[in-house]
Amino acid sequence: MNRRDFARLLAIGGAAPFLTPSVAWPKSSDLPPTPALPDERFWSAVRDQFVMPRELTMLNAANLCPSSAPVLELLYKTTRDMDQDPSQDNRAKLGDGRENTRKLLAEFLRVTPEEIVITRNTSESNNLVSTGLDLKPGDEVLLSSDNHPSNHTAWQEKAKRFGFTVKDVPTPNPHPGFDYYVDAFAKAITPKTRLIGITHLTSTVGDLFPAKEICRAARERGVLTLVDGAQTFGLLDVDLSDMQPDFYSGSAHKWPCGPKENGVLYINKSAQSKIWASIFSAYPGRVGVSRTFEGFGQRDEPAMIAFGEALTLQTKIGRAAIEKRSRELATALYDGLSKIDGAKIWTSPEASRRAAVLSFQPGGVDAHKLATTLYQKNRIGCATRGGTDRPGLRLSPHFYNTHADIDRALAAIKGYIANGV
Ligand SMILES: Cc1ncc(COP(=O)(O)O)c(C=O)c1O
């Protein structure tokens, strides 16, 4: 089995209608080319690439996105091929498919395949960094205080084990601006600082961090950088050759709309000699850092291959167009929420300091009850945040949403805040 077989496997899906016992799947060939100025009709055609029923409005991309039909189809077809003939001979082509995804990931992030590790998710990617660096007593790690546990708790736990120190750089609300953060990190660096770990876009309130500028300030002082991209990979038109972090992490099942349990860890060439692999087993990748870092034993290669298909769909639509669309929908949400009496928005009013994650407190209404009611009565899916630190509802639209979705959500939220749930 060789590259040609893999190419043939991909081609079959495009040629024949793909049927499961009860479902005919939309095909990516149904999607028209992206117009210079994409209108609602075009985005509605994008929506049709997904198998979610039309009446379901998902505004929870920050948590988990649906896979598109082309991704599901390739996942099913490749899995079926493997399980119909699980011989090593038949499975050999899956290795080519996995390397094809690495190539697509490199193109997507504008780096080289030699710098890409295909992991299970952002959590694993972040932890491969916090476990793999040689940090000892006397070393310091600087974290933005609003990091996800996979980049915050993980560093704190490893500090206990390896003896280094973790320091937080506070993240005030509302977002104090890019200059504030560049300055705050630059000032917090000491001769002991080894790494800065930030979340590119926070999952809590959707604050965007000046990743490129923080990475530059760190690099100029000989400090490594880990950018958690769980909320920007597949949303923003991220260019790692421009941002130049040492490490960047992301998950397939969020904004890229890929399969579950796939992720990426980018390791800059210049950082590869500074980090140890954490898992040594069989079946590593074939190029660059994946040869030492990706030997995780048997993988779900059909899912890794379907991950590539998710990137291909986004590339076909246009990554800049997807970023623009998601930000525009988020701005429509922001503007609508800001007109609702009682809604207290935690996300920055400055469009440049946010992207497509918005959170707000819905007046005196219980956020969990509101989210449940929105889902059960209005078929609108979103997330909640409990506790006392910026609690409320989180809405995160993506390129499969339409302006009609946003209007529906705003009308429902307005009604429940005014009349109770
Ligand atoms: C900023 C951030 N980092 C990491 C993660 C963890 O992602 P995963 O569960 O895919 O590992 C999340 C999940 O929401 C996140 O928002």
XYZ file of C-alpha atoms and ligand atoms in Angstrom:
437
model
C 0.000 0.000 0.000
C 1.362 3.374 -0.894
C 0.544 7.052 -1.318
C -1.555 6.252 -4.394
C -3.796 3.973 -2.348
C -4.295 6.742 0.180
C -5.123 9.203 -2.587
C -7.634 6.675 -3.956
C -9.238 6.293 -0.513
C -9.769 10.065 -0.402
C -11.093 10.147 -3.940
C -13.760 7.468 -3.443
C -15.643 9.732 -1.002
C -15.939 12.516 -3.539
C -17.171 10.233 -6.291
C -19.932 8.181 -4.693
C -22.826 9.314 -2.528
C -21.966 8.112 0.925
C -24.767 6.376 2.750
C -25.066 5.094 6.275
C -28.195 3.046 6.964
C -30.326 6.211 7.294
C -28.379 9.315 6.316
C -27.166 10.896 3.080
C -24.333 13.250 3.947
C -23.745 16.682 2.470
C -20.605 16.788 0.338
C -17.959 19.486 0.245
C -18.523 19.694 -3.526
C -21.984 21.132 -2.640
C -20.242 24.191 -1.249
C -19.843 27.038 -3.768
C -16.536 28.919 -3.977
C -16.281 31.694 -1.403
C -17.396 34.966 -3.002
C -15.228 38.071 -2.612
C -17.906 39.407 -0.258
C -19.549 36.352 1.309
C -23.256 36.989 2.005
C -25.844 35.184 4.193
C -26.633 32.836 1.319
C -23.053 31.650 1.191
C -22.868 31.177 4.973
C -26.126 29.307 4.854
C -24.509 26.914 2.356
C -21.615 26.543 4.819
C -24.184 25.713 7.528
C -25.500 22.975 5.236
C -22.121 21.226 5.419
C -23.013 20.251 8.993
C -25.405 17.540 10.075
C -26.897 19.531 12.972
C -30.635 20.015 12.424
C -31.439 23.539 11.262
C -33.514 24.350 14.337
C -30.519 23.790 16.612
C -28.484 26.949 17.200
C -25.106 26.091 18.626
C -23.285 29.041 20.185
C -20.725 26.974 22.038
C -17.738 26.702 19.696
C -15.336 27.486 22.551
C -16.321 24.168 24.112
C -16.895 21.749 21.235
C -17.743 22.204 17.579
C -19.548 19.754 15.334
C -17.515 17.963 12.703
C -18.681 18.761 9.192
C -20.184 16.053 7.016
C -17.016 15.683 4.875
C -15.045 15.043 8.085
C -17.585 12.514 9.354
C -17.658 10.816 6.008
C -13.906 10.434 5.762
C -13.706 9.314 9.374
C -16.337 6.649 8.815
C -14.985 5.544 5.465
C -11.411 5.243 6.670
C -12.458 3.462 9.855
C -14.605 1.075 7.864
C -11.758 0.364 5.451
C -9.469 -0.367 8.374
C -11.917 -2.623 10.150
C -12.833 -4.487 6.999
C -9.178 -5.354 6.595
C -7.090 -4.657 9.695
C -3.968 -6.298 8.230
C -0.770 -4.306 8.533
C -0.584 -4.356 4.745
C -3.922 -2.556 4.423
C -3.178 -0.173 7.279
C 0.179 0.926 5.833
C -1.533 3.661 3.814
C -2.912 5.186 7.010
C 0.612 6.310 7.871
C 0.651 8.321 4.649
C -2.677 9.877 5.617
C -1.343 10.834 9.035
C 1.682 12.525 7.424
C -0.683 14.296 5.030
C -2.490 15.774 8.047
C 0.852 16.915 9.469
C 1.560 18.671 6.173
C -1.887 20.299 6.215
C -1.370 21.387 9.821
C 1.970 22.941 8.908
C 0.391 24.836 6.010
C -2.536 25.887 8.192
C -0.241 27.297 10.890
C 2.380 28.466 8.343
C 5.275 26.477 9.749
C 7.011 23.248 8.703
C 5.852 19.626 9.140
C 9.107 19.011 11.040
C 7.724 21.219 13.836
C 4.326 19.529 14.213
C 3.291 16.879 16.740
C -0.230 15.448 16.424
C -1.453 14.987 19.977
C -4.802 14.135 21.549
C -5.830 17.674 22.505
C -4.642 21.009 23.920
C -4.441 19.578 27.433
C -1.986 16.945 26.318
C 0.005 19.443 24.244
C 0.317 21.875 27.162
C 1.294 19.075 29.519
C 3.931 17.721 27.138
C 5.589 21.126 27.477
C 5.270 21.496 31.250
C 6.561 17.964 31.783
C 9.212 18.007 29.066
C 11.237 21.103 29.961
C 14.199 20.687 32.262
C 13.101 23.084 35.014
C 14.567 23.003 38.512
C 14.592 24.873 41.827
C 15.521 28.481 41.160
C 13.738 28.587 37.777
C 10.562 30.618 37.292
C 7.571 30.248 34.986
C 5.300 33.253 34.354
C 1.656 32.564 33.599
C -1.245 34.818 32.736
C -3.589 34.240 35.670
C -6.558 33.474 33.412
C -5.129 30.322 31.873
C -7.102 27.097 31.491
C -6.271 24.413 34.112
C -4.292 22.470 31.485
C -1.896 25.398 31.413
C -2.278 26.633 34.975
C -2.998 23.811 37.398
C -0.625 21.655 35.349
C 2.281 24.083 35.818
C 1.488 24.468 39.529
C 1.461 20.697 40.048
C 4.708 20.221 38.152
C 6.296 23.049 40.118
C 5.572 21.028 43.275
C 7.280 18.017 41.781
C 10.289 19.620 40.074
C 10.839 22.499 42.496
C 10.544 25.482 40.155
C 8.348 28.502 40.928
C 5.199 29.672 39.154
C 4.224 33.349 39.175
C 0.960 34.786 37.902
C 0.631 37.956 35.873
C -2.849 39.284 36.791
C -5.532 39.598 34.109
C -7.806 42.499 35.069
C -11.367 42.891 33.826
C -12.203 44.638 31.570
C -9.284 43.870 29.221
C -6.708 46.621 29.914
C -5.267 46.621 26.373
C -2.402 44.959 24.499
C 0.264 47.404 25.682
C -0.668 46.711 29.277
C 0.069 42.997 28.878
C 3.289 43.395 26.895
C 4.523 45.762 29.570
C 3.291 43.581 32.464
C 5.095 40.504 31.142
C 8.265 42.395 30.222
C 8.408 43.842 33.745
C 7.706 40.485 35.408
C 10.638 38.753 33.680
C 13.634 38.217 35.980
C 16.984 36.479 35.374
C 15.290 33.327 36.716
C 12.399 33.337 34.215
C 12.512 30.367 31.831
C 9.071 30.384 30.241
C 5.959 32.511 29.753
C 2.668 30.634 29.342
C -0.372 32.520 28.044
C -3.760 31.711 26.608
C -4.080 33.375 23.213
C -7.830 33.921 23.712
C -9.236 33.198 27.159
C -12.019 30.657 27.493
C -13.521 32.569 30.419
C -14.416 35.943 28.931
C -12.744 35.856 25.520
C -9.889 38.293 26.132
C -7.399 38.280 23.247
C -3.714 38.426 24.189
C -0.974 40.117 22.128
C 0.787 36.802 21.580
C 3.266 38.022 18.972
C 4.432 40.950 21.075
C 4.707 38.892 24.273
C 6.656 36.193 22.395
C 9.008 38.859 21.044
C 9.582 40.400 24.481
C 10.297 36.920 25.863
C 12.614 35.933 23.007
C 14.656 39.133 23.402
C 15.269 38.097 27.021
C 16.035 34.426 26.316
C 12.691 33.229 27.720
C 10.629 30.438 26.112
C 6.932 30.877 25.278
C 3.937 28.547 25.322
C 0.824 29.949 23.650
C -2.328 27.989 24.406
C -4.243 28.251 21.151
C -7.289 26.167 22.112
C -9.500 29.203 21.449
C -7.725 30.575 18.373
C -6.709 27.510 16.333
C -9.387 27.283 13.623
C -10.943 30.632 14.582
C -8.268 33.242 13.886
C -6.062 33.184 10.806
C -3.124 32.266 13.041
C 0.343 32.581 11.481
C 2.953 31.022 13.729
C 5.789 32.120 11.453
C 4.788 35.647 12.409
C 3.919 35.022 16.067
C 7.066 32.945 16.646
C 6.181 31.167 19.887
C 8.344 28.277 21.030
C 5.252 26.147 21.621
C 1.631 26.499 20.470
C -1.182 24.090 21.292
C -4.669 23.423 19.940
C -7.529 20.920 19.721
C -9.203 19.535 16.596
C -12.655 19.313 18.163
C -12.962 23.028 18.873
C -12.848 25.739 16.206
C -11.317 23.563 13.438
C -14.480 21.370 13.575
C -12.368 18.244 13.435
C -12.746 14.865 15.087
C -12.519 14.372 18.829
C -9.266 13.382 20.561
C -6.914 15.033 18.115
C -4.778 18.051 18.749
C -1.598 19.799 17.793
C 1.596 20.793 19.503
C 3.859 23.077 17.498
C 7.481 22.987 18.645
C 9.635 25.676 17.074
C 12.833 24.234 15.552
C 14.879 26.440 17.837
C 13.209 24.951 20.944
C 13.429 21.294 19.985
C 16.769 20.694 21.692
C 15.407 22.205 24.925
C 12.560 19.778 25.569
C 12.310 16.071 26.349
C 9.634 13.814 24.933
C 7.412 12.438 27.706
C 6.166 9.259 26.047
C 8.344 6.718 24.307
C 6.648 3.902 22.477
C 6.102 2.561 18.984
C 4.712 4.231 15.837
C 6.140 7.759 15.921
C 5.650 10.251 13.101
C 7.992 10.247 10.143
C 9.504 13.715 10.073
C 11.260 16.187 12.351
C 10.231 16.394 15.970
C 7.390 13.898 15.468
C 10.002 11.134 15.184
C 10.850 11.508 18.860
C 7.746 13.247 20.224
C 4.900 11.346 18.615
C 5.638 7.738 19.486
C 2.444 7.300 21.492
C 1.796 3.691 20.432
C -1.265 2.762 18.392
C -3.326 5.799 17.357
C -6.758 6.324 15.851
C -5.301 7.028 12.430
C -8.681 7.446 10.691
C -9.396 10.302 13.130
C -5.979 11.821 12.447
C -6.740 11.674 8.722
C -10.197 13.206 9.217
C -8.495 16.035 11.134
C -6.782 16.929 7.853
C -10.164 17.044 6.107
C -11.413 19.595 8.655
C -8.418 21.815 7.859
C -9.041 21.366 4.137
C -12.654 22.570 4.476
C -11.573 25.662 6.403
C -8.821 26.360 3.889
C -11.314 25.997 1.040
C -13.704 28.504 2.639
C -10.779 30.787 3.491
C -9.320 31.266 6.916
C -9.430 35.047 6.785
C -13.098 34.844 5.747
C -13.855 32.516 8.672
C -12.137 34.820 11.147
C -13.945 37.859 9.763
C -17.321 36.122 9.824
C -16.979 34.799 13.387
C -15.824 38.176 14.679
C -18.677 39.913 12.876
C -21.242 37.541 14.442
C -19.659 38.114 17.851
C -19.874 41.870 17.370
C -23.568 41.547 16.459
C -24.027 39.567 19.684
C -22.047 42.116 21.672
C -24.063 45.027 20.299
C -27.357 43.228 20.953
C -26.385 42.209 24.502
C -25.242 45.717 25.334
C -28.795 46.935 24.599
C -30.413 44.450 26.966
C -31.228 45.977 30.355
C -29.527 44.056 33.133
C -26.983 42.161 31.008
C -23.466 42.791 32.336
C -20.911 41.920 29.671
C -17.498 40.695 30.870
C -15.897 40.676 27.423
C -14.059 43.744 26.143
C -16.121 46.415 24.364
C -13.095 46.920 22.066
C -13.527 44.578 19.083
C -9.739 44.301 18.637
C -9.341 42.895 22.170
C -11.828 40.074 21.657
C -12.640 37.567 18.901
C -15.691 35.273 19.045
C -16.059 34.321 22.715
C -18.430 36.515 24.752
C -19.539 36.166 28.317
C -22.062 38.092 30.371
C -24.089 37.979 33.540
C -27.809 37.819 32.705
C -29.064 40.310 35.292
C -30.625 38.589 38.284
C -31.495 35.455 36.289
C -29.785 32.215 37.315
C -27.340 31.452 34.505
C -27.681 27.665 34.719
C -31.482 27.842 34.605
C -31.271 30.248 31.697
C -28.899 27.988 29.752
C -31.135 24.963 30.356
C -34.224 26.886 29.285
C -32.481 28.244 26.185
C -31.579 24.714 25.197
C -34.876 23.027 26.063
C -37.339 25.691 24.893
C -35.368 27.538 22.211
C -32.870 24.883 21.041
C -29.946 27.234 21.663
C -26.748 25.686 23.029
C -24.295 27.744 25.095
C -22.055 27.379 28.166
C -22.263 28.646 31.735
C -19.694 29.732 34.256
C -20.484 29.376 37.955
C -18.750 30.804 41.021
C -18.176 34.451 41.812
C -15.459 35.287 39.261
C -17.205 36.724 36.194
C -20.077 34.222 36.305
C -22.801 33.903 33.712
C -23.354 32.671 30.180
C -20.764 32.221 27.460
C -21.702 32.491 23.791
C -19.236 31.591 21.049
C -20.465 31.778 17.439
C -18.555 30.290 14.525
C -18.707 30.132 10.732
C -21.646 27.702 10.766
C -23.835 30.295 12.494
C -26.008 32.814 10.712
C -27.268 36.258 11.670
C -30.690 34.653 12.167
C -29.101 32.513 14.935
C -27.772 35.628 16.624
C -31.134 37.420 16.397
C -32.944 34.405 17.838
C -30.522 34.121 20.739
C -30.706 37.837 21.546
C -34.512 37.880 21.458
C -34.735 34.842 23.739
C -32.165 36.176 26.219
C -33.860 39.572 26.311
C -37.220 37.943 27.045
C -35.878 35.750 29.854
C -33.956 38.592 31.505
C -37.114 40.771 31.404
C -39.656 38.122 32.401
C -37.622 35.460 34.225
C -37.088 31.799 33.274
C -7.820 27.945 26.650
C -8.019 26.463 26.753
N -6.969 25.656 26.877
C -7.097 24.330 26.954
C -8.327 23.724 26.897
C -8.428 22.245 26.968
O -8.857 21.743 25.746
P -8.998 20.179 25.547
O -10.097 19.726 26.453
O -9.339 20.039 24.111
O -7.694 19.574 25.915
C -9.469 24.525 26.774
C -10.809 23.922 26.750
O -11.812 24.584 26.745
C -9.305 25.925 26.691
O -10.350 26.741 26.556
